[in-house]
Amino acid sequence: MTPFGQALRNLRARKGVTQSEMARAIGVSPAYLSALEHGRRGRPSFDFLQRVAGYFNIIWDEAEDLFLLAEASHPRIVLDTAGLGPKYTAFANRLAREIRTLPSDVVDEMEKLLDKASIRR
């Protein structure tokens, strides 16, 4: 599941709407909504996001949060390490191989390290 898929599922649950009801209302198939929620589809289009925001009558801040989650929810990432040293490429490949086996607390620690490195730049 992607962050956007989880948010969409939570939004539907909070509003008491089924996938079929929502799909019919915004003009997509229930299968498409299911695939988005389960992370089997890439980022949704801007048009789709606008239809979701309109359907649920989401206010600006919540809509912006939903749009940002969609941007960060592509389930198949491509990392471009061209021009970087060999250790960067090796690390990217290792992460790709092992990401499914990492415990949640390890991912949390890696995010903290990335946040700390971003602050230093």
Short mmCIF file of C-alpha atoms in Angstrom, two decimals:
data_model
loop_
_atom_site.label_atom_id
_atom_site.label_comp_id
_atom_site.label_asym_id
_atom_site.label_seq_id
_atom_site.Cartn_x
_atom_site.Cartn_y
_atom_site.Cartn_z
CA MET A 1 0.00 0.00 0.00
CA THR A 2 1.20 3.52 -0.74
CA PRO A 3 0.78 6.59 1.47
CA PHE A 4 -1.81 7.91 -0.99
CA GLY A 5 -3.64 4.56 -1.05
CA GLN A 6 -3.85 4.54 2.74
CA ALA A 7 -5.07 8.15 2.80
CA LEU A 8 -7.71 7.42 0.15
CA ARG A 9 -8.94 4.38 2.04
CA ASN A 10 -9.06 6.36 5.31
CA LEU A 11 -10.94 9.19 3.60
CA ARG A 12 -13.52 6.80 2.15
CA ALA A 13 -13.96 5.14 5.54
CA ARG A 14 -14.32 8.48 7.32
CA LYS A 15 -17.00 9.55 4.83
CA GLY A 16 -18.71 6.14 4.78
CA VAL A 17 -18.28 5.58 1.04
CA THR A 18 -17.58 2.27 -0.73
CA GLN A 19 -15.14 1.92 -3.61
CA SER A 20 -18.03 1.23 -5.97
CA GLU A 21 -19.93 4.34 -4.91
CA MET A 22 -16.88 6.55 -5.21
CA ALA A 23 -15.80 5.05 -8.53
CA ARG A 24 -19.22 5.60 -10.05
CA ALA A 25 -19.35 9.20 -8.80
CA ILE A 26 -15.93 10.23 -10.14
CA GLY A 27 -15.99 8.21 -13.35
CA VAL A 28 -13.42 5.46 -12.75
CA SER A 29 -13.71 1.73 -12.21
CA PRO A 30 -13.80 0.16 -8.75
CA ALA A 31 -10.84 -1.96 -9.88
CA TYR A 32 -8.81 1.20 -10.49
CA LEU A 33 -9.59 2.53 -7.01
CA SER A 34 -8.70 -0.82 -5.49
CA ALA A 35 -5.39 -0.88 -7.39
CA LEU A 36 -4.59 2.65 -6.18
CA GLU A 37 -5.38 1.78 -2.59
CA HIS A 38 -3.26 -1.38 -2.72
CA GLY A 39 -0.28 0.26 -4.45
CA ARG A 40 -0.63 -1.62 -7.71
CA ARG A 41 -1.06 1.59 -9.74
CA GLY A 42 1.28 4.52 -10.07
CA ARG A 43 0.60 8.09 -9.11
CA PRO A 44 -2.90 9.25 -10.00
CA SER A 45 -3.34 12.09 -12.45
CA PHE A 46 -3.97 15.67 -11.36
CA ASP A 47 -7.45 15.39 -12.89
CA PHE A 48 -8.21 12.34 -10.74
CA LEU A 49 -6.98 14.13 -7.62
CA GLN A 50 -9.20 17.12 -8.38
CA ARG A 51 -12.21 14.83 -8.82
CA VAL A 52 -11.49 13.16 -5.45
CA ALA A 53 -11.12 16.53 -3.71
CA GLY A 54 -14.35 17.74 -5.29
CA TYR A 55 -16.25 14.55 -4.50
CA PHE A 56 -15.34 14.73 -0.82
CA ASN A 57 -15.52 18.53 -0.72
CA ILE A 58 -12.03 18.67 0.77
CA ILE A 59 -10.72 22.03 1.99
CA TRP A 60 -7.49 23.50 0.61
CA ASP A 61 -5.03 22.26 3.24
CA GLU A 62 -6.38 18.72 3.24
CA ALA A 63 -6.43 18.67 -0.58
CA GLU A 64 -2.82 19.85 -0.68
CA ASP A 65 -1.82 17.10 1.76
CA LEU A 66 -3.58 14.53 -0.42
CA PHE A 67 -1.82 15.86 -3.55
CA LEU A 68 1.58 15.68 -1.80
CA LEU A 69 0.89 12.11 -0.69
CA ALA A 70 0.02 11.20 -4.27
CA GLU A 71 3.30 12.70 -5.45
CA ALA A 72 5.23 10.54 -2.97
CA SER A 73 3.32 7.34 -3.72
CA HIS A 74 4.71 5.88 -6.90
CA PRO A 75 5.14 2.17 -6.05
CA ARG A 76 7.91 1.55 -8.60
CA ILE A 77 10.74 4.01 -8.14
CA VAL A 78 13.68 4.45 -10.51
CA LEU A 79 16.86 5.76 -8.93
CA ASP A 80 19.30 7.49 -11.27
CA THR A 81 22.82 7.14 -9.92
CA ALA A 82 24.53 8.15 -13.17
CA GLY A 83 27.42 10.45 -12.39
CA LEU A 84 27.66 9.35 -8.76
CA GLY A 85 30.34 7.15 -7.28
CA PRO A 86 30.08 3.35 -7.32
CA LYS A 87 29.06 3.15 -3.67
CA TYR A 88 25.87 5.11 -4.45
CA THR A 89 24.88 2.69 -7.20
CA ALA A 90 25.71 -0.30 -5.02
CA PHE A 91 23.64 1.15 -2.17
CA ALA A 92 20.65 1.88 -4.44
CA ASN A 93 20.74 -1.68 -5.77
CA ARG A 94 21.03 -3.17 -2.30
CA LEU A 95 18.14 -1.08 -1.04
CA ALA A 96 16.02 -2.21 -4.01
CA ARG A 97 16.81 -5.86 -3.21
CA GLU A 98 16.23 -5.64 0.53
CA ILE A 99 13.50 -3.03 1.04
CA ARG A 100 10.77 -5.65 1.47
CA THR A 101 12.64 -7.26 4.36
CA LEU A 102 13.36 -4.10 6.36
CA PRO A 103 11.49 -3.79 9.64
CA SER A 104 9.48 -0.61 10.11
CA ASP A 105 11.82 0.71 12.82
CA VAL A 106 14.79 0.44 10.45
CA VAL A 107 12.91 2.45 7.80
CA ASP A 108 12.12 5.05 10.48
CA GLU A 109 15.81 5.31 11.38
CA MET A 110 16.80 5.63 7.72
CA GLU A 111 14.28 8.46 7.31
CA LYS A 112 15.77 10.23 10.33
CA LEU A 113 19.24 9.94 8.80
CA LEU A 114 17.99 11.36 5.51
CA ASP A 115 16.24 14.21 7.33
CA LYS A 116 19.45 14.99 9.23
CA ALA A 117 21.49 14.94 5.99
CA SER A 118 18.96 17.23 4.28
CA ILE A 119 19.25 19.79 7.07
CA ARG A 120 23.04 19.91 6.64
CA ARG A 121 22.83 20.71 2.91
#
